[in-house]
PDB file of C-alpha atoms in Angstrom:
ATOM      1  CA  UNK A   1     -20.407  -5.873   4.883  1.00 67.00           C
ATOM      2  CA  UNK A   2     -20.793  -3.900   8.091  1.00 79.00           C
ATOM      3  CA  UNK A   3     -17.379  -5.015   9.424  1.00 93.00           C
ATOM      4  CA  UNK A   4     -17.259  -4.761  13.212  1.00 95.00           C
ATOM      5  CA  UNK A   5     -20.315  -3.338  14.930  1.00 96.00           C
ATOM      6  CA  UNK A   6     -20.676  -2.356  18.570  1.00 97.00           C
ATOM      7  CA  UNK A   7     -23.718  -1.550  20.675  1.00 96.00           C
ATOM      8  CA  UNK A   8     -24.499   0.700  22.389  1.00 96.00           C
ATOM      9  CA  UNK A   9     -22.584   3.742  21.122  1.00 95.00           C
ATOM     10  CA  UNK A  10     -22.879   5.553  24.434  1.00 96.00           C
ATOM     11  CA  UNK A  11     -23.962   4.498  27.918  1.00 96.00           C
ATOM     12  CA  UNK A  12     -24.200   6.117  31.325  1.00 97.00           C
ATOM     13  CA  UNK A  13     -24.200   3.844  34.379  1.00 96.00           C
ATOM     14  CA  UNK A  14     -24.325   4.378  38.094  1.00 97.00           C
ATOM     15  CA  UNK A  15     -21.698   2.760  40.290  1.00 97.00           C
ATOM     16  CA  UNK A  16     -22.643  -0.849  40.969  1.00 97.00           C
ATOM     17  CA  UNK A  17     -24.856  -1.306  37.933  1.00 97.00           C
ATOM     18  CA  UNK A  18     -24.123  -4.020  35.413  1.00 96.00           C
ATOM     19  CA  UNK A  19     -24.171  -3.983  31.653  1.00 96.00           C
ATOM     20  CA  UNK A  20     -23.045  -5.914  28.605  1.00 97.00           C
ATOM     21  CA  UNK A  21     -21.288  -4.384  25.622  1.00 98.00           C
ATOM     22  CA  UNK A  22     -22.065  -6.196  22.413  1.00 97.00           C
ATOM     23  CA  UNK A  23     -19.728  -6.769  19.478  1.00 97.00           C
ATOM     24  CA  UNK A  24     -20.359  -8.574  16.209  1.00 97.00           C
ATOM     25  CA  UNK A  25     -18.313  -9.066  13.049  1.00 97.00           C
ATOM     26  CA  UNK A  26     -19.418 -10.305   9.659  1.00 96.00           C
ATOM     27  CA  UNK A  27     -15.986 -11.047   8.195  1.00 94.00           C
ATOM     28  CA  UNK A  28     -15.808 -14.679   9.340  1.00 94.00           C
ATOM     29  CA  UNK A  29     -12.817 -13.845  11.526  1.00 93.00           C
ATOM     30  CA  UNK A  30     -11.562 -16.315  14.087  1.00 92.00           C
ATOM     31  CA  UNK A  31     -10.026 -13.912  16.599  1.00 92.00           C
ATOM     32  CA  UNK A  32     -11.771 -11.136  18.505  1.00 94.00           C
ATOM     33  CA  UNK A  33     -10.573  -8.613  21.077  1.00 95.00           C
ATOM     34  CA  UNK A  34     -11.798  -6.057  23.610  1.00 97.00           C
ATOM     35  CA  UNK A  35      -9.736  -2.943  24.370  1.00 96.00           C
ATOM     36  CA  UNK A  36     -10.255   0.108  26.499  1.00 97.00           C
ATOM     37  CA  UNK A  37      -8.878   3.516  25.557  1.00 94.00           C
ATOM     38  CA  UNK A  38      -8.052   6.112  28.169  1.00 93.00           C
ATOM     39  CA  UNK A  39      -6.459   9.521  27.534  1.00 86.00           C
ATOM     40  CA  UNK A  40      -2.667   9.357  27.402  1.00 83.00           C
ATOM     41  CA  UNK A  41      -2.608   5.575  27.769  1.00 85.00           C
ATOM     42  CA  UNK A  42      -3.318   4.312  24.293  1.00 88.00           C
ATOM     43  CA  UNK A  43      -5.392   1.152  24.015  1.00 92.00           C
ATOM     44  CA  UNK A  44      -5.071  -1.664  26.505  1.00 94.00           C
ATOM     45  CA  UNK A  45      -6.206  -5.219  25.875  1.00 93.00           C
ATOM     46  CA  UNK A  46      -8.902  -6.425  28.275  1.00 96.00           C
ATOM     47  CA  UNK A  47      -9.717  -9.893  26.920  1.00 95.00           C
ATOM     48  CA  UNK A  48      -9.337 -11.714  23.675  1.00 93.00           C
ATOM     49  CA  UNK A  49     -10.676 -14.797  21.971  1.00 93.00           C
ATOM     50  CA  UNK A  50      -8.238 -16.542  19.657  1.00 88.00           C
ATOM     51  CA  UNK A  51     -11.004 -18.712  18.237  1.00 88.00           C
ATOM     52  CA  UNK A  52     -14.596 -19.675  18.919  1.00 89.00           C
ATOM     53  CA  UNK A  53     -14.874 -21.361  22.279  1.00 88.00           C
ATOM     54  CA  UNK A  54     -11.725 -19.848  23.775  1.00 91.00           C
ATOM     55  CA  UNK A  55     -11.115 -16.681  25.749  1.00 94.00           C
ATOM     56  CA  UNK A  56      -8.095 -15.373  27.610  1.00 92.00           C
ATOM     57  CA  UNK A  57      -7.109 -12.418  29.743  1.00 93.00           C
ATOM     58  CA  UNK A  58      -5.277  -9.441  28.391  1.00 90.00           C
ATOM     59  CA  UNK A  59      -3.472  -6.675  30.211  1.00 90.00           C
ATOM     60  CA  UNK A  60      -6.387  -5.251  32.260  1.00 94.00           C
ATOM     61  CA  UNK A  61      -9.048  -7.954  32.824  1.00 96.00           C
ATOM     62  CA  UNK A  62     -10.080  -7.123  36.390  1.00 96.00           C
ATOM     63  CA  UNK A  63     -13.747  -6.134  36.700  1.00 96.00           C
ATOM     64  CA  UNK A  64     -14.706  -7.613  33.333  1.00 97.00           C
ATOM     65  CA  UNK A  65     -15.980 -10.879  31.925  1.00 97.00           C
ATOM     66  CA  UNK A  66     -16.386 -11.948  28.323  1.00 97.00           C
ATOM     67  CA  UNK A  67     -18.396 -14.439  26.328  1.00 96.00           C
ATOM     68  CA  UNK A  68     -17.615 -15.681  22.841  1.00 95.00           C
ATOM     69  CA  UNK A  69     -21.195 -16.482  21.990  1.00 89.00           C
ATOM     70  CA  UNK A  70     -20.400 -17.841  18.531  1.00 94.00           C
ATOM     71  CA  UNK A  71     -17.922 -17.057  15.804  1.00 95.00           C
ATOM     72  CA  UNK A  72     -19.543 -13.683  15.083  1.00 96.00           C
ATOM     73  CA  UNK A  73     -20.200 -12.313  18.549  1.00 97.00           C
ATOM     74  CA  UNK A  74     -17.980 -11.410  21.484  1.00 97.00           C
ATOM     75  CA  UNK A  75     -19.541  -9.613  24.440  1.00 97.00           C
ATOM     76  CA  UNK A  76     -17.951  -7.768  27.358  1.00 98.00           C
ATOM     77  CA  UNK A  77     -19.739  -7.648  30.699  1.00 97.00           C
ATOM     78  CA  UNK A  78     -19.266  -5.312  33.625  1.00 96.00           C
ATOM     79  CA  UNK A  79     -20.842  -7.000  36.643  1.00 93.00           C
ATOM     80  CA  UNK A  80     -20.553  -4.053  39.033  1.00 96.00           C
ATOM     81  CA  UNK A  81     -19.462  -0.885  37.293  1.00 96.00           C
ATOM     82  CA  UNK A  82     -16.958   1.444  38.937  1.00 97.00           C
ATOM     83  CA  UNK A  83     -15.977   5.017  37.999  1.00 96.00           C
ATOM     84  CA  UNK A  84     -12.522   3.683  37.031  1.00 96.00           C
ATOM     85  CA  UNK A  85     -14.228   1.836  34.187  1.00 97.00           C
ATOM     86  CA  UNK A  86     -15.242   5.099  32.532  1.00 97.00           C
ATOM     87  CA  UNK A  87     -13.569   4.738  29.162  1.00 97.00           C
ATOM     88  CA  UNK A  88     -14.045   4.173  25.464  1.00 95.00           C
ATOM     89  CA  UNK A  89     -14.291   0.477  24.638  1.00 97.00           C
ATOM     90  CA  UNK A  90     -13.247  -0.917  21.292  1.00 96.00           C
ATOM     91  CA  UNK A  91     -13.910  -4.335  19.868  1.00 96.00           C
ATOM     92  CA  UNK A  92     -11.671  -5.692  17.120  1.00 94.00           C
ATOM     93  CA  UNK A  93     -11.405  -8.825  15.032  1.00 94.00           C
ATOM     94  CA  UNK A  94      -8.814 -10.489  12.811  1.00 91.00           C
ATOM     95  CA  UNK A  95      -8.748 -13.593  10.605  1.00 88.00           C
ATOM     96  CA  UNK A  96      -6.272 -15.178  13.003  1.00 77.00           C
ATOM     97  CA  UNK A  97      -4.063 -13.594  15.619  1.00 67.00           C
ATOM     98  CA  UNK A  98      -1.326 -12.442  13.283  1.00 69.00           C
ATOM     99  CA  UNK A  99      -3.239 -10.520  10.676  1.00 70.00           C
ATOM    100  CA  UNK A 100      -4.566  -6.974  10.703  1.00 82.00           C
ATOM    101  CA  UNK A 101      -7.088  -6.219  13.421  1.00 89.00           C
ATOM    102  CA  UNK A 102     -10.228  -4.441  12.281  1.00 91.00           C
ATOM    103  CA  UNK A 103     -11.784  -2.124  14.847  1.00 93.00           C
ATOM    104  CA  UNK A 104     -15.351  -1.199  15.601  1.00 94.00           C
ATOM    105  CA  UNK A 105     -16.464   2.417  16.160  1.00 92.00           C
ATOM    106  CA  UNK A 106     -16.307   2.156  19.940  1.00 94.00           C
ATOM    107  CA  UNK A 107     -18.643   2.442  22.928  1.00 96.00           C
ATOM    108  CA  UNK A 108     -18.264   5.441  25.189  1.00 95.00           C
ATOM    109  CA  UNK A 109     -19.069   4.466  28.791  1.00 97.00           C
ATOM    110  CA  UNK A 110     -19.501   6.875  31.667  1.00 97.00           C
ATOM    111  CA  UNK A 111     -19.810   5.480  35.197  1.00 97.00           C
ATOM    112  CA  UNK A 112     -21.052   7.960  37.786  1.00 96.00           C
TER     113      UNK A 112
ATOM    114  CA  UNK B   1       7.104  -7.204  29.593  1.00 72.00           C
ATOM    115  CA  UNK B   2       7.019  -5.464  26.271  1.00 78.00           C
ATOM    116  CA  UNK B   3       6.382  -1.731  26.103  1.00 89.00           C
ATOM    117  CA  UNK B   4       5.966   0.931  23.452  1.00 94.00           C
ATOM    118  CA  UNK B   5       6.912   4.580  23.800  1.00 95.00           C
ATOM    119  CA  UNK B   6       5.768   7.406  21.592  1.00 96.00           C
ATOM    120  CA  UNK B   7       7.786  10.361  22.897  1.00 96.00           C
ATOM    121  CA  UNK B   8       5.690  13.068  21.244  1.00 95.00           C
ATOM    122  CA  UNK B   9       2.213  13.564  22.671  1.00 94.00           C
ATOM    123  CA  UNK B  10       1.293  16.286  20.194  1.00 96.00           C
ATOM    124  CA  UNK B  11       2.900  17.397  16.918  1.00 97.00           C
ATOM    125  CA  UNK B  12       1.887  20.331  14.763  1.00 97.00           C
ATOM    126  CA  UNK B  13       2.986  20.656  11.141  1.00 97.00           C
ATOM    127  CA  UNK B  14       2.022  22.840   8.213  1.00 97.00           C
ATOM    128  CA  UNK B  15       0.238  21.317   5.260  1.00 97.00           C
ATOM    129  CA  UNK B  16       2.807  20.174   2.704  1.00 97.00           C
ATOM    130  CA  UNK B  17       5.554  19.749   5.272  1.00 97.00           C
ATOM    131  CA  UNK B  18       7.208  16.427   5.977  1.00 97.00           C
ATOM    132  CA  UNK B  19       6.303  14.369   9.023  1.00 97.00           C
ATOM    133  CA  UNK B  20       8.063  11.905  11.263  1.00 98.00           C
ATOM    134  CA  UNK B  21       6.386  10.275  14.252  1.00 98.00           C
ATOM    135  CA  UNK B  22       8.646   8.416  16.625  1.00 98.00           C
ATOM    136  CA  UNK B  23       8.098   4.990  18.150  1.00 97.00           C
ATOM    137  CA  UNK B  24      10.456   3.024  20.372  1.00 96.00           C
ATOM    138  CA  UNK B  25       9.777  -0.407  21.782  1.00 94.00           C
ATOM    139  CA  UNK B  26      11.199  -2.574  24.482  1.00 90.00           C
ATOM    140  CA  UNK B  27      11.109  -6.293  23.861  1.00 82.00           C
ATOM    141  CA  UNK B  28      13.500  -9.221  24.108  1.00 72.00           C
ATOM    142  CA  UNK B  29      13.305 -10.106  20.429  1.00 77.00           C
ATOM    143  CA  UNK B  30      12.094  -8.350  17.328  1.00 76.00           C
ATOM    144  CA  UNK B  31       8.331  -8.108  17.684  1.00 84.00           C
ATOM    145  CA  UNK B  32       5.744  -7.568  15.014  1.00 89.00           C
ATOM    146  CA  UNK B  33       5.250  -3.805  14.560  1.00 92.00           C
ATOM    147  CA  UNK B  34       2.219  -1.772  13.523  1.00 94.00           C
ATOM    148  CA  UNK B  35       1.047   1.782  13.002  1.00 97.00           C
ATOM    149  CA  UNK B  36      -2.643   2.613  13.376  1.00 96.00           C
ATOM    150  CA  UNK B  37      -4.492   5.895  12.810  1.00 96.00           C
ATOM    151  CA  UNK B  38      -7.608   7.074  14.628  1.00 94.00           C
ATOM    152  CA  UNK B  39      -9.700   9.936  13.305  1.00 91.00           C
ATOM    153  CA  UNK B  40     -11.850  11.778  15.862  1.00 86.00           C
ATOM    154  CA  UNK B  41     -14.751   9.661  17.072  1.00 83.00           C
ATOM    155  CA  UNK B  42     -13.693   6.693  14.966  1.00 85.00           C
ATOM    156  CA  UNK B  43     -12.131   3.302  15.485  1.00 87.00           C
ATOM    157  CA  UNK B  44      -8.552   2.516  14.499  1.00 92.00           C
ATOM    158  CA  UNK B  45      -7.369   1.818  10.981  1.00 93.00           C
ATOM    159  CA  UNK B  46      -4.141   0.012  10.123  1.00 93.00           C
ATOM    160  CA  UNK B  47      -1.623   2.144   8.204  1.00 96.00           C
ATOM    161  CA  UNK B  48       1.154  -0.419   7.859  1.00 95.00           C
ATOM    162  CA  UNK B  49       2.866  -3.345   9.546  1.00 92.00           C
ATOM    163  CA  UNK B  50       6.270  -4.978   9.740  1.00 92.00           C
ATOM    164  CA  UNK B  51       6.797  -8.682  10.267  1.00 87.00           C
ATOM    165  CA  UNK B  52      10.145  -9.371   8.604  1.00 85.00           C
ATOM    166  CA  UNK B  53      12.194  -8.634   5.488  1.00 87.00           C
ATOM    167  CA  UNK B  54      12.700  -5.175   4.024  1.00 89.00           C
ATOM    168  CA  UNK B  55      12.997  -2.714   6.896  1.00 91.00           C
ATOM    169  CA  UNK B  56      11.283   0.088   4.956  1.00 96.00           C
ATOM    170  CA  UNK B  57       7.567  -0.600   4.870  1.00 96.00           C
ATOM    171  CA  UNK B  58       5.048   1.171   2.669  1.00 97.00           C
ATOM    172  CA  UNK B  59       1.509   1.708   3.877  1.00 96.00           C
ATOM    173  CA  UNK B  60      -1.719   3.352   2.883  1.00 95.00           C
ATOM    174  CA  UNK B  61      -2.288   7.101   2.421  1.00 94.00           C
ATOM    175  CA  UNK B  62       1.346   7.676   1.429  1.00 96.00           C
ATOM    176  CA  UNK B  63       2.843   6.670   4.785  1.00 97.00           C
ATOM    177  CA  UNK B  64       5.981   4.637   5.279  1.00 98.00           C
ATOM    178  CA  UNK B  65       7.875   3.391   8.312  1.00 98.00           C
ATOM    179  CA  UNK B  66      11.416   2.211   8.870  1.00 97.00           C
ATOM    180  CA  UNK B  67      12.383  -0.514  11.315  1.00 95.00           C
ATOM    181  CA  UNK B  68      15.778   0.022  12.929  1.00 94.00           C
ATOM    182  CA  UNK B  69      16.776  -2.931  15.052  1.00 91.00           C
ATOM    183  CA  UNK B  70      19.808  -1.215  16.564  1.00 91.00           C
ATOM    184  CA  UNK B  71      17.631   1.623  17.864  1.00 93.00           C
ATOM    185  CA  UNK B  72      14.530  -0.468  18.679  1.00 93.00           C
ATOM    186  CA  UNK B  73      12.558   2.042  16.666  1.00 95.00           C
ATOM    187  CA  UNK B  74       9.804   2.003  14.089  1.00 97.00           C
ATOM    188  CA  UNK B  75       9.265   5.616  13.023  1.00 98.00           C
ATOM    189  CA  UNK B  76       6.428   6.668  10.756  1.00 98.00           C
ATOM    190  CA  UNK B  77       7.060   9.146   7.953  1.00 98.00           C
ATOM    191  CA  UNK B  78       5.207  11.029   5.262  1.00 98.00           C
ATOM    192  CA  UNK B  79       6.941  13.363   2.797  1.00 97.00           C
ATOM    193  CA  UNK B  80       4.060  15.832   2.428  1.00 97.00           C
ATOM    194  CA  UNK B  81       1.241  16.084   4.945  1.00 97.00           C
ATOM    195  CA  UNK B  82      -2.349  16.808   3.930  1.00 96.00           C
ATOM    196  CA  UNK B  83      -4.955  18.445   6.148  1.00 95.00           C
ATOM    197  CA  UNK B  84      -6.887  15.162   6.177  1.00 94.00           C
ATOM    198  CA  UNK B  85      -3.956  13.495   7.973  1.00 96.00           C
ATOM    199  CA  UNK B  86      -4.898  15.275  11.198  1.00 96.00           C
ATOM    200  CA  UNK B  87      -5.654  12.433  13.603  1.00 96.00           C
ATOM    201  CA  UNK B  88      -4.136  10.431  16.429  1.00 95.00           C
ATOM    202  CA  UNK B  89      -1.483   7.886  15.546  1.00 97.00           C
ATOM    203  CA  UNK B  90      -0.670   4.774  17.522  1.00 96.00           C
ATOM    204  CA  UNK B  91       2.339   2.520  17.321  1.00 96.00           C
ATOM    205  CA  UNK B  92       1.767  -1.058  18.485  1.00 93.00           C
ATOM    206  CA  UNK B  93       3.765  -4.250  18.921  1.00 90.00           C
ATOM    207  CA  UNK B  94       2.836  -7.918  19.139  1.00 85.00           C
ATOM    208  CA  UNK B  95       5.086 -10.706  20.390  1.00 79.00           C
ATOM    209  CA  UNK B  96       6.910 -12.720  17.768  1.00 72.00           C
ATOM    210  CA  UNK B  97       6.388 -15.852  19.799  1.00 63.00           C
ATOM    211  CA  UNK B  98       3.621 -17.739  18.044  1.00 57.00           C
ATOM    212  CA  UNK B  99       0.753 -19.626  19.641  1.00 54.00           C
ATOM    213  CA  UNK B 100      -1.673 -17.585  21.676  1.00 51.00           C
ATOM    214  CA  UNK B 101       0.764 -14.666  21.751  1.00 54.00           C
ATOM    215  CA  UNK B 102      -0.450 -13.743  18.320  1.00 59.00           C
ATOM    216  CA  UNK B 103      -2.631 -10.692  18.269  1.00 67.00           C
ATOM    217  CA  UNK B 104      -1.856  -9.487  21.780  1.00 79.00           C
ATOM    218  CA  UNK B 105      -1.090  -5.933  20.781  1.00 87.00           C
ATOM    219  CA  UNK B 106       0.579  -3.474  23.109  1.00 89.00           C
ATOM    220  CA  UNK B 107      -0.073   0.121  22.101  1.00 92.00           C
ATOM    221  CA  UNK B 108       1.894   3.282  22.637  1.00 94.00           C
ATOM    222  CA  UNK B 109       0.272   6.314  24.209  1.00 94.00           C
ATOM    223  CA  UNK B 110      -0.502   7.912  20.872  1.00 95.00           C
ATOM    224  CA  UNK B 111       0.623  11.075  19.066  1.00 96.00           C
ATOM    225  CA  UNK B 112      -1.934  13.699  18.116  1.00 96.00           C
ATOM    226  CA  UNK B 113      -1.161  15.325  14.780  1.00 97.00           C
ATOM    227  CA  UNK B 114      -2.463  18.804  14.043  1.00 97.00           C
ATOM    228  CA  UNK B 115      -2.095  20.162  10.505  1.00 97.00           C
ATOM    229  CA  UNK B 116      -2.071  23.917   9.902  1.00 94.00           C
ATOM    230  CA  UNK B 117      -3.241  25.182   6.482  1.00 88.00           C
TER     231      UNK B 117
END
């Protein structure tokens, strides 16, 4: 099992460009999450999907959209990237909301 | 709104010494409590969690944590630190409110642990 995989590992964007961060899990988990990690701020929840077909906002959703494509895949889209979105993005999944969350290796995004 | 505070940004200990990382939370009721560890360039790995019951929780890699309701704290401890424990440690809480509140983790700012040989 690969667990939680994220692509790309690293990306550089110019302000105003768009991109989609991909996340997939092979553990048959129902719940999936997107976080961003900034120095000194820990991880902050952007969006989550409690189950296939549902998504909801987390703490910092502005500037992002998500799609729960199927049970395995949960993508995060930046429609018009801004320098404030420079961060490390982590995807996570869990069997349901209460159990342990398993994290992917992260995507490092730099917006110039 | 719930919040988590890790007062120590950076801690340095010698290998073999004991360790305690502090975590305080602010929440109306007892939340679910977690400690995660992040090695450089890696994702997060769960060390231990507390939902209810015994307030002393054992985790992986020899870590334990104690929930103290009166102090709103969930401190992480290890009796003897190994060089491989050098990493960043995050305390997190989730609401104990059921429904779609499940899984909505709030993380502390993190504590970086450096281990001297």
